[in-house]
Amino acid sequence: MKHDPAKNGAAKAKKASRESMATSGKSPEASSTVVSLPKATAPTSNSSPDRDADVARASSRLSSLQPLMRLKPYLMKHKGMLVLGLAALVLSAGAMLSVPLAVRRMIDHGFSAENAGFIDQYFAMMVVIGAVLAASIAARFYCVSWLGERVVADLRHDVFAHLARLGPSFFEKTHSGEVMSRLTADTTQIKAVAGHTISQALRNIIMLVGAFVMMVVTSPNLSGLTLIAIPVIVLPLMAYGQAVKNLSRKAQDTLADASAYAAENLSAVRTMQSFAHEKAVSARFEDAVQRSFDAARDRMKARAGLTALTVFLTVASIVAVLWYGASAVISGQMTGGELSQFIIYALFVAGALGELAEVWGEISQASGAAERLTEILAVVPEIRSPDNPVPLPMPARGAVDFDNVTFAYASRPNVSALRDFTLHVKPGETVALVGPSGAGKTTIFNLLLRFYDPTSGRVRVDGVDVASADLEQLRHRISLVPQDVAIFADSVLENIRYGSPQASEEDVHKAAVAAQADGFIRALPEGYRTRLGERGVTLSGGQRQRLAVARAILKNAPILLLDEATSALDAENERAVQQALEVVMRDRTTLVIAHRLATVQKADRILVMKEGRVVESGTHAELVNKGGLYGRLAALQFGKEAAE
């Protein structure tokens, strides 16, 4: 991975690491069309997930909870649990609202010897109400907790599945650490909202409405005074809620910066340590963490201010109303029981408003997280299967055709990576691509795998335009052995089985034997069950390459792409990998990218490329005799090897 020492950390590191792009053909020039969720309806194109712009957009959306509405389909998938939770919520709220009625009756009709039986009945009823309240609260807790966990699990699945469909251009502009922050931290915030927070909000709304209705029934005059106080409480709450949302988004973005910077440097720990950058990197990470803390502190201040203001305004309003009520009792306009009932309902209203202030802050905070997730879900893949794909012929033959293909990466639209490129590869033929860096060799692989579409011309596999074919079917016909092999922190068995997830252990062993990997695998502590370190750091370069060859053998695709599969190996490992490749190349159409000409001498055809064009074509012997660019490269390489 290239270490980016830029001052702005991960915010300026929105290009994919080469490790994460091991299967993309390693072309960093492409760009991505990132589509952000608009204010109301459908996604719009040509906008970027740049965080400064995101904060500006969030500030312009007045208290918008629209992103949270994206959770509705996830909730509606579990209607049974949702109905049970709502029923328990209504039952618990109703039980609480019945308590003041009993208190009023006891005050106005009880507390005398002749009414002792009456008092007993009311206290017995209070116990029943308590039992109903306890059962309904427990049921509500279970239902909403289940919903929260289920919704966030479904959401994480959908976000990851969507990310898996996005093309290389997206990850070349968006740092993996930032994506993981959205997939974990943001979904955790949404889990609380999808479960407890929404439940609390509904419960307090029911309590607020129910208690206020009972206040009106008890004393219309006192209720009118209370009604006047409500706007004084609610308006500051709404204004603060928007501020909390914006600050919450800023806090999440700064946390993503810190996470992205940490992930980038830890994944390149050898480079970091070899340059003795531990202290410098730690200092920069500390600075990123401090910025995250500062943003979180601003958010907490806003939430604390919101809560304090709401509680003070609520208490002040209630005190004023109760003073008027006490005067009414003294004048005989209402009884003590009625005033007590009104006070309890007023306290319910105050408590509901206070909790709604807290809940509103949490919902606003989660709305910022949901907005970030919906931005990912709204990214439209530039490359996707057509609605009515043309089926590839069966059985597969492995024919490859490029017809007058021109292509330029979006970051360099005026520089063609390929220009009027034409290539026809017959089934079973081996064609080598050689030439200087930037000649367009890797672009050929990218277009064949349909990571990008050509600007003009057509790419065909078995006679079908790849743009018209189903992506999954197309890529099932192609195996790639890259220069930078992606090894996962899993067992050797599962790493090889990545080429064919349904393959049996026996098939995996056969593929490893054919790839000349069985020997070193069985020498590992647990053989095929040995878990490899992240990115295969416990393996040598030759061992990683042989695992990649085993994958390709197991996949058994009719088209094989070799992207400098032996360029970084020593002579012994190169010989072993080359022998393994000869096995996998049999009866397959093979395209080989190589700078070391010794690896392509046996190719049926060699294409020499320069600036996106084919400048020479022929066998090794023919090209050496021509004395052109290939002849000069051969003289340099073979002369050097002879001297050595």
XYZ file of C-alpha atoms in Angstrom:
644
model
C 0.000 0.000 0.000
C 1.232 3.490 -0.774
C 1.665 5.503 2.414
C 0.037 8.911 2.085
C 1.744 11.462 4.342
C -0.653 14.260 3.434
C -1.616 16.549 6.302
C -5.272 16.007 5.943
C -5.045 12.277 6.687
C -7.696 9.965 5.387
C -9.830 12.771 3.996
C -7.199 13.167 1.276
C -6.650 9.428 1.062
C -9.806 8.660 -0.925
C -8.031 6.376 -3.299
C -8.087 2.620 -2.957
C -5.078 0.778 -1.619
C -3.383 -1.505 -4.115
C -4.033 -4.442 -1.814
C -7.775 -3.824 -1.906
C -7.629 -3.579 -5.685
C -5.741 -6.830 -6.259
C -8.512 -8.177 -8.415
C -9.181 -4.981 -10.317
C -6.138 -4.872 -12.530
C -4.399 -2.145 -10.479
C -5.406 0.853 -12.578
C -5.715 3.849 -10.259
C -6.652 6.313 -12.938
C -10.408 5.725 -12.961
C -13.023 7.843 -11.327
C -16.410 7.090 -9.814
C -19.780 8.701 -10.090
C -20.958 8.943 -6.497
C -24.649 9.588 -6.096
C -25.845 11.163 -2.868
C -29.348 11.015 -1.492
C -31.156 14.200 -2.551
C -33.562 16.273 -0.550
C -36.715 14.487 -1.544
C -36.808 11.841 -4.210
C -34.392 10.023 -6.454
C -30.596 10.000 -6.412
C -28.773 12.596 -8.468
C -25.472 12.007 -10.173
C -22.161 13.851 -10.300
C -22.020 14.593 -6.587
C -19.268 13.440 -4.248
C -19.328 12.094 -0.701
C -16.793 14.750 0.308
C -17.432 15.397 3.945
C -17.225 19.219 3.883
C -19.890 19.303 1.184
C -21.929 16.780 3.155
C -21.964 19.017 6.233
C -23.039 21.974 4.116
C -25.871 19.933 2.607
C -26.940 18.715 6.046
C -27.097 22.289 7.330
C -29.477 23.211 4.539
C -31.961 20.457 5.371
C -34.241 21.854 8.011
C -34.597 19.174 10.685
C -34.963 16.554 7.982
C -35.552 13.048 9.245
C -35.928 11.778 5.705
C -32.870 9.496 5.933
C -34.495 7.619 8.817
C -37.508 6.891 6.620
C -35.219 4.496 4.762
C -35.582 2.244 7.808
C -39.312 1.790 7.221
C -38.976 -1.182 4.813
C -36.679 -2.909 7.301
C -39.231 -2.473 10.090
C -42.191 -3.482 7.935
C -40.530 -6.798 7.086
C -41.226 -7.835 10.685
C -44.814 -6.684 11.112
C -45.675 -9.288 13.751
C -42.975 -8.174 16.158
C -43.738 -4.544 15.352
C -47.442 -4.983 16.218
C -46.586 -6.784 19.459
C -44.195 -4.026 20.436
C -46.748 -1.309 19.681
C -49.454 -3.175 21.624
C -47.168 -3.510 24.644
C -46.240 0.157 24.328
C -49.892 1.301 24.292
C -50.742 -1.012 27.197
C -47.900 0.318 29.362
C -48.823 3.918 28.570
C -52.488 3.240 29.366
C -51.567 1.653 32.704
C -49.522 4.704 33.661
C -52.308 7.093 32.640
C -54.818 5.290 34.877
C -52.804 5.899 38.053
C -53.819 9.576 38.591
C -57.524 8.626 38.421
C -57.071 6.289 41.376
C -55.116 8.925 43.277
C -57.894 11.474 42.798
C -60.586 9.068 44.039
C -58.545 8.197 47.102
C -57.955 11.838 47.985
C -61.533 12.967 47.431
C -63.358 9.912 48.876
C -60.918 8.046 51.086
C -58.848 8.546 54.244
C -61.705 7.835 56.679
C -62.680 4.772 58.770
C -65.949 4.195 56.926
C -64.090 4.126 53.556
C -61.402 1.632 54.649
C -62.744 -1.065 52.308
C -62.813 1.441 49.483
C -59.106 2.235 50.118
C -58.240 -1.485 50.101
C -59.887 -1.923 46.728
C -57.935 0.968 45.226
C -54.601 -0.271 46.545
C -55.376 -3.753 45.246
C -56.158 -2.218 41.868
C -52.829 -0.350 42.010
C -51.044 -3.699 42.433
C -52.889 -5.052 39.366
C -51.914 -1.946 37.405
C -48.306 -2.460 38.509
C -48.361 -6.066 37.294
C -49.809 -5.021 33.918
C -47.234 -2.243 33.686
C -44.334 -4.603 34.481
C -45.461 -7.227 31.953
C -46.066 -4.676 29.186
C -42.718 -2.935 29.771
C -40.881 -6.284 29.640
C -42.690 -7.241 26.423
C -41.977 -3.848 24.885
C -38.283 -4.095 25.818
C -37.925 -7.520 24.186
C -39.829 -6.585 21.046
C -38.005 -3.321 20.387
C -34.600 -4.833 21.240
C -35.260 -7.660 18.797
C -36.355 -5.185 16.138
C -33.259 -3.038 16.654
C -30.879 -5.987 16.319
C -32.776 -7.401 13.324
C -32.970 -4.086 11.477
C -29.279 -3.307 11.903
C -28.336 -6.849 10.827
C -30.447 -6.500 7.669
C -29.085 -3.010 7.036
C -25.472 -4.117 7.398
C -26.126 -6.982 5.013
C -27.661 -4.685 2.405
C -24.901 -2.065 2.713
C -22.174 -4.688 2.362
C -23.960 -6.388 -0.531
C -24.260 -2.997 -2.258
C -20.584 -2.225 -1.637
C -19.660 -5.589 -3.133
C -21.431 -4.596 -6.370
C -19.658 -1.259 -6.722
C -16.839 -1.132 -9.218
C -13.143 -0.430 -8.639
C -13.581 3.257 -9.416
C -15.611 3.766 -6.219
C -12.931 2.233 -4.003
C -10.200 4.121 -5.807
C -11.781 7.325 -4.466
C -13.214 6.167 -1.131
C -10.965 4.912 1.650
C -11.791 1.479 3.051
C -11.463 2.768 6.639
C -14.177 5.331 5.992
C -16.442 2.674 4.508
C -15.911 0.414 7.544
C -16.763 3.309 9.872
C -20.099 3.691 8.119
C -20.701 -0.052 8.157
C -20.035 -0.396 11.901
C -20.282 2.852 13.887
C -23.163 4.339 11.905
C -25.221 1.153 11.947
C -24.680 0.871 15.714
C -26.257 4.304 16.176
C -29.156 3.291 13.975
C -29.641 0.122 16.026
C -30.494 2.207 19.086
C -32.952 4.301 17.092
C -34.615 1.366 15.342
C -35.158 -0.256 18.715
C -35.382 1.725 21.942
C -35.326 5.304 20.694
C -38.327 5.027 18.382
C -40.151 3.066 21.086
C -39.371 5.760 23.647
C -40.483 8.456 21.253
C -43.833 6.752 20.581
C -44.388 6.001 24.255
C -43.712 9.580 25.268
C -45.892 10.917 22.479
C -48.744 8.699 23.725
C -48.087 9.798 27.302
C -47.927 13.436 26.233
C -51.172 13.316 24.268
C -53.013 11.114 26.765
C -51.908 13.086 29.806
C -52.769 16.394 28.167
C -56.246 15.136 27.207
C -56.810 14.105 30.826
C -55.531 17.491 31.965
C -58.193 19.153 29.785
C -60.858 16.836 31.195
C -59.720 17.613 34.742
C -59.394 21.404 34.386
C -59.839 23.237 31.067
C -58.604 26.534 32.562
C -55.337 25.112 33.868
C -54.860 23.187 30.624
C -55.233 26.365 28.586
C -52.396 27.958 30.543
C -50.278 24.849 29.965
C -51.021 24.926 26.253
C -49.623 28.437 26.024
C -46.330 27.197 27.512
C -45.832 24.333 25.035
C -44.550 26.415 22.063
C -42.045 28.033 24.419
C -40.670 24.554 25.085
C -40.988 22.922 21.665
C -39.500 25.627 19.426
C -36.075 25.700 21.131
C -36.142 21.898 21.092
C -36.602 21.845 17.304
C -33.833 24.389 16.729
C -31.406 22.558 18.983
C -32.290 19.242 17.385
C -31.028 20.429 13.989
C -27.796 21.665 15.559
C -27.302 18.309 17.281
C -27.840 16.490 13.982
C -25.215 18.571 12.179
C -22.721 18.233 15.024
C -23.389 14.490 15.201
C -22.569 14.102 11.529
C -19.384 16.096 11.987
C -18.407 13.866 14.921
C -18.995 10.726 12.868
C -16.990 12.121 9.953
C -14.011 13.007 12.117
C -14.180 9.533 13.663
C -14.131 8.097 10.137
C -11.012 10.195 9.429
C -9.241 8.718 12.444
C -10.348 5.170 11.600
C -9.282 5.507 7.963
C -5.861 6.876 8.915
C -5.316 4.086 11.444
C -6.411 1.372 8.999
C -4.185 2.754 6.253
C -1.047 2.801 8.382
C -1.638 -0.476 10.197
C -2.155 -2.240 6.862
C 1.233 -0.830 5.822
C 2.909 -1.483 9.172
C 6.122 -2.785 7.602
C 6.533 0.346 5.510
C 5.750 2.513 8.526
C 8.321 0.771 10.721
C 10.978 0.582 8.020
C 10.857 4.393 7.757
C 10.815 4.711 11.593
C 7.526 6.609 11.345
C 5.915 5.124 14.462
C 6.091 8.342 16.491
C 5.044 10.572 13.617
C 2.113 8.332 12.718
C 1.056 8.051 16.377
C 1.190 11.835 16.715
C -0.965 12.312 13.625
C -3.425 9.681 14.801
C -3.576 11.431 18.173
C -4.379 14.649 16.334
C -7.139 12.882 14.366
C -8.553 11.385 17.566
C -8.450 14.810 19.227
C -10.421 16.311 16.342
C -12.944 13.512 16.761
C -13.153 14.216 20.498
C -13.590 17.955 19.892
C -16.453 17.282 17.506
C -18.044 14.852 19.984
C -17.638 17.407 22.770
C -19.427 20.059 20.715
C -22.229 17.582 20.095
C -22.477 16.755 23.805
C -22.552 20.441 24.707
C -25.410 20.993 22.298
C -27.340 18.027 23.687
C -26.686 19.131 27.263
C -27.886 22.632 26.431
C -30.959 21.221 24.740
C -31.837 19.131 27.792
C -31.179 21.920 30.305
C -33.221 24.478 28.394
C -36.128 22.089 27.926
C -36.222 21.024 31.586
C -36.026 24.608 32.865
C -38.771 25.882 30.584
C -40.941 22.902 31.470
C -40.501 23.274 35.238
C -41.037 27.032 35.119
C -44.244 26.585 33.139
C -45.571 23.912 35.503
C -44.812 26.003 38.598
C -46.780 28.912 37.144
C -49.741 26.669 36.314
C -49.723 25.024 39.749
C -49.700 28.380 41.473
C -52.906 29.204 39.614
C -54.336 25.755 40.534
C -53.598 26.213 44.229
C -55.502 29.482 44.139
C -58.459 27.655 42.507
C -58.561 25.057 45.327
C -58.541 27.768 47.974
C -61.403 29.539 46.230
C -63.372 26.263 45.957
C -63.323 26.133 42.143
C -61.782 22.603 42.217
C -61.123 19.854 44.769
C -57.785 18.756 46.158
C -58.143 15.419 44.389
C -58.684 17.145 41.050
C -55.622 19.311 41.609
C -53.577 16.249 42.555
C -54.800 14.458 39.436
C -53.934 17.484 37.315
C -50.476 17.735 38.930
C -49.665 14.097 38.186
C -50.811 14.434 34.576
C -48.785 17.655 34.296
C -45.754 15.787 35.597
C -46.403 13.108 32.985
C -46.481 15.807 30.315
C -43.284 17.375 31.660
C -41.554 14.015 31.851
C -42.649 13.144 28.331
C -41.372 16.467 27.007
C -38.066 16.051 28.837
C -37.595 12.538 27.465
C -38.642 13.686 24.009
C -35.850 16.256 24.190
C -33.377 13.444 24.847
C -34.978 11.223 22.242
C -35.011 14.004 19.664
C -31.296 14.488 20.174
C -30.678 10.764 19.681
C -32.927 10.653 16.613
C -31.189 13.693 15.130
C -27.835 12.083 15.823
C -28.934 8.826 14.182
C -30.385 10.765 11.260
C -26.878 11.969 10.467
C -25.632 8.374 10.573
C -28.541 7.195 8.413
C -27.796 9.954 5.907
C -24.224 8.711 5.561
C -25.435 5.147 4.998
C -28.056 6.184 2.478
C -25.347 7.980 0.535
C -23.567 4.654 0.116
C -26.792 2.866 -0.780
C -27.553 5.626 -3.295
C -24.267 5.198 -5.156
C -25.210 3.858 -8.575
C -22.751 1.228 -9.876
C -21.280 2.450 -13.132
C -20.914 -1.148 -14.294
C -23.884 -3.474 -13.845
C -25.654 -6.262 -15.678
C -28.220 -5.182 -18.278
C -31.900 -5.733 -17.513
C -32.149 -8.383 -20.228
C -28.651 -9.887 -20.572
C -27.634 -11.888 -23.610
C -26.782 -15.440 -22.477
C -23.251 -16.601 -23.143
C -23.090 -19.721 -25.341
C -22.715 -23.118 -23.723
C -20.369 -24.864 -23.559
C -17.848 -22.068 -23.119
C -15.154 -21.831 -25.793
C -12.932 -19.039 -24.507
C -12.797 -16.801 -27.594
C -11.795 -13.183 -26.886
C -12.236 -10.265 -29.302
C -11.421 -6.558 -29.074
C -12.855 -4.616 -32.021
C -11.411 -1.098 -32.524
C -11.514 -0.377 -28.787
C -10.669 3.068 -27.495
C -10.689 3.827 -23.785
C -9.647 6.688 -21.514
C -9.851 6.780 -17.726
C -12.162 9.453 -16.345
C -9.311 11.111 -14.451
C -7.461 11.592 -17.772
C -10.169 11.910 -20.425
C -7.794 13.396 -22.989
C -5.264 10.542 -22.742
C -6.333 7.266 -24.320
C -5.163 4.158 -22.489
C -6.176 2.186 -25.610
C -6.566 3.588 -29.130
C -8.324 1.668 -31.897
C -7.113 -1.544 -30.299
C -8.043 -4.765 -32.092
C -7.265 -8.279 -30.875
C -8.743 -11.668 -31.774
C -7.752 -14.590 -29.568
C -8.829 -18.078 -30.611
C -9.986 -20.623 -28.022
C -6.981 -22.273 -26.380
C -4.491 -19.724 -27.720
C -1.850 -18.097 -25.492
C -1.205 -14.422 -26.200
C 1.408 -12.390 -24.340
C 1.227 -8.621 -23.858
C 4.540 -6.840 -23.381
C 5.631 -3.244 -23.465
C 6.559 -0.335 -21.192
C 4.453 0.710 -18.209
C 1.411 2.714 -19.270
C 1.152 0.991 -22.634
C -2.408 -0.213 -21.866
C -1.772 -3.856 -20.974
C -3.639 -3.820 -17.664
C -6.454 -1.837 -19.268
C -7.085 -4.800 -21.570
C -7.666 -6.996 -18.524
C -9.901 -4.370 -16.910
C -12.090 -4.114 -19.990
C -12.269 -7.880 -20.451
C -13.409 -8.315 -16.831
C -15.716 -5.362 -17.445
C -14.488 -3.240 -14.584
C -14.915 -0.412 -17.102
C -16.676 -0.005 -20.454
C -14.775 1.158 -23.536
C -15.288 4.660 -24.858
C -15.820 3.174 -28.303
C -15.550 -0.234 -29.899
C -16.623 -3.609 -28.521
C -15.171 -6.310 -26.273
C -16.609 -9.791 -26.886
C -16.312 -13.140 -25.124
C -17.461 -16.154 -27.113
C -19.077 -13.779 -29.591
C -21.167 -11.870 -26.998
C -20.515 -8.212 -26.212
C -19.474 -8.128 -22.544
C -21.676 -5.044 -22.029
C -24.699 -7.173 -23.011
C -23.799 -10.194 -20.868
C -24.643 -10.935 -17.258
C -21.666 -9.824 -15.139
C -21.665 -12.925 -12.962
C -21.754 -15.271 -15.945
C -19.015 -13.288 -17.681
C -16.648 -13.302 -14.716
C -17.276 -16.986 -14.062
C -15.583 -17.601 -17.412
C -12.406 -15.749 -16.437
C -9.689 -16.589 -13.895
C -7.192 -13.958 -12.805
C -3.762 -14.585 -11.306
C -2.606 -11.099 -10.294
C 0.828 -9.865 -9.395
C -0.368 -8.727 -5.964
C -2.261 -11.755 -4.657
C -5.140 -11.164 -2.237
C -4.737 -13.560 0.698
C -7.413 -13.503 3.390
C -6.999 -14.021 7.131
C -8.612 -17.456 6.893
C -7.418 -21.032 6.500
C -5.379 -22.188 3.532
C -8.334 -24.368 2.552
C -10.756 -21.439 2.385
C -8.226 -19.228 0.598
C -7.941 -21.755 -2.221
C -11.680 -22.462 -2.126
C -12.215 -18.759 -2.888
C -11.876 -19.818 -6.511
C -14.900 -22.130 -6.172
C -16.777 -21.867 -2.841
C -18.672 -25.124 -3.404
C -15.563 -27.222 -4.085
C -14.849 -30.249 -1.916
C -11.680 -30.640 0.157
C -10.497 -33.307 -2.261
C -10.830 -30.864 -5.175
C -8.897 -28.249 -3.189
C -6.093 -30.752 -2.517
C -5.920 -31.674 -6.209
C -5.719 -27.994 -7.197
C -2.935 -27.413 -4.665
C -0.988 -30.406 -5.980
C -1.345 -29.134 -9.563
C -0.183 -25.678 -8.431
C 2.842 -27.230 -6.674
C 1.583 -25.806 -3.380
C 0.716 -29.043 -1.582
C 4.234 -29.526 -0.210
C 4.604 -26.250 1.639
C 0.939 -26.338 2.749
C 1.348 -29.705 4.476
C 4.496 -28.385 6.166
C 2.440 -25.649 7.885
C 1.498 -26.248 11.556
C -2.069 -27.335 10.774
C -1.702 -28.077 7.089
C -4.722 -26.959 5.068
C -6.422 -25.821 8.291
C -3.668 -23.333 9.091
C -5.029 -19.817 9.372
C -2.995 -17.267 7.442
C -2.216 -13.787 8.662
C -3.915 -10.747 7.186
C -2.942 -10.410 3.515
C -0.844 -13.556 3.846
C 2.037 -11.901 5.703
C 3.162 -15.315 6.992
C 3.765 -16.606 3.449
C 6.531 -15.900 0.968
C 5.817 -14.289 -2.380
C 6.177 -17.603 -4.190
C 3.799 -19.347 -1.779
C 1.162 -16.637 -2.239
C 1.464 -16.893 -6.005
C 1.042 -20.673 -5.920
C -2.104 -20.291 -3.819
C -3.395 -17.896 -6.491
C -2.614 -20.465 -9.170
C -4.437 -23.132 -7.134
C -7.456 -20.830 -6.997
C -7.387 -20.433 -10.765
C -7.115 -24.199 -11.252
C -10.035 -24.779 -8.886
C -12.166 -22.182 -10.676
C -11.551 -24.023 -13.961
C -12.533 -21.041 -16.138
C -11.957 -21.224 -19.906
C -10.119 -17.863 -19.974
C -7.011 -17.249 -17.861
C -5.464 -13.834 -17.214
C -1.907 -13.744 -15.855
C -0.842 -10.309 -14.663
C 2.935 -10.492 -14.165
C 2.423 -13.525 -11.957
C 6.177 -14.226 -11.591
C 7.764 -10.784 -11.879
C 8.569 -10.369 -8.167
C 9.881 -13.904 -7.552
C 13.381 -15.297 -7.318
C 14.592 -17.834 -9.856
C 13.622 -20.915 -7.813
C 10.112 -19.685 -6.993
C 9.646 -18.420 -10.527
C 10.445 -21.874 -11.891
C 7.952 -23.510 -9.499
C 5.190 -21.014 -10.262
C 5.875 -21.210 -13.999
C 5.556 -24.995 -13.906
C 2.261 -24.636 -12.047
C 1.044 -22.094 -14.596
C 1.812 -24.460 -17.462
C -0.660 -26.873 -15.883
C -3.438 -24.317 -15.567
C -2.805 -22.914 -19.073
C -3.502 -26.217 -20.819
C -6.576 -26.110 -23.049
C -7.380 -22.564 -21.896
C -7.347 -19.230 -23.644
C -4.574 -17.343 -21.860
C -3.595 -13.682 -21.872
C -0.274 -12.950 -20.182
C 1.115 -9.595 -19.098
C 4.849 -9.806 -18.537
C 7.872 -7.561 -18.322
C 10.237 -10.521 -18.021
C 10.344 -11.865 -21.562
C 11.697 -15.242 -20.470
C 8.195 -16.092 -19.194
C 6.477 -15.528 -22.570
C 8.819 -17.165 -25.053
C 6.457 -20.126 -25.457
C 3.410 -17.949 -26.184
C 1.598 -18.557 -29.465
C 1.664 -14.807 -30.110
C 3.336 -11.844 -28.511
C 1.855 -8.357 -28.842
C 4.209 -5.467 -28.218
C 2.265 -2.421 -27.021
C 3.125 1.245 -26.797
C 0.812 4.148 -25.915
C -2.336 2.041 -26.236
C -1.515 0.532 -29.615
C -0.027 -2.705 -30.900
C 3.276 -1.807 -32.554
C 4.591 -5.352 -33.153
C 3.111 -8.835 -33.249
C 4.550 -12.311 -33.745
C 6.328 -15.171 -32.017
C 9.385 -14.657 -29.850
C 11.762 -15.698 -32.643
C 10.011 -13.535 -35.234
C 10.087 -10.448 -33.044
C 13.729 -10.899 -32.079
C 14.662 -11.165 -35.756
C 12.742 -7.964 -36.577
C 14.997 -5.995 -34.271
C 12.255 -3.586 -33.204
C 11.137 -2.608 -29.703
C 10.799 -6.261 -28.632
C 14.238 -7.045 -30.050
C 15.797 -4.212 -28.026
C 13.992 -5.335 -24.849
C 15.110 -8.929 -25.436
C 18.704 -7.843 -25.997
C 18.671 -5.856 -22.766
C 17.092 -8.601 -20.656
C 18.743 -11.695 -22.071
C 22.078 -9.930 -22.346
C 21.867 -8.998 -18.691
C 20.815 -12.515 -17.691
C 23.711 -13.971 -19.680
C 26.118 -11.590 -17.969
C 24.796 -12.697 -14.607
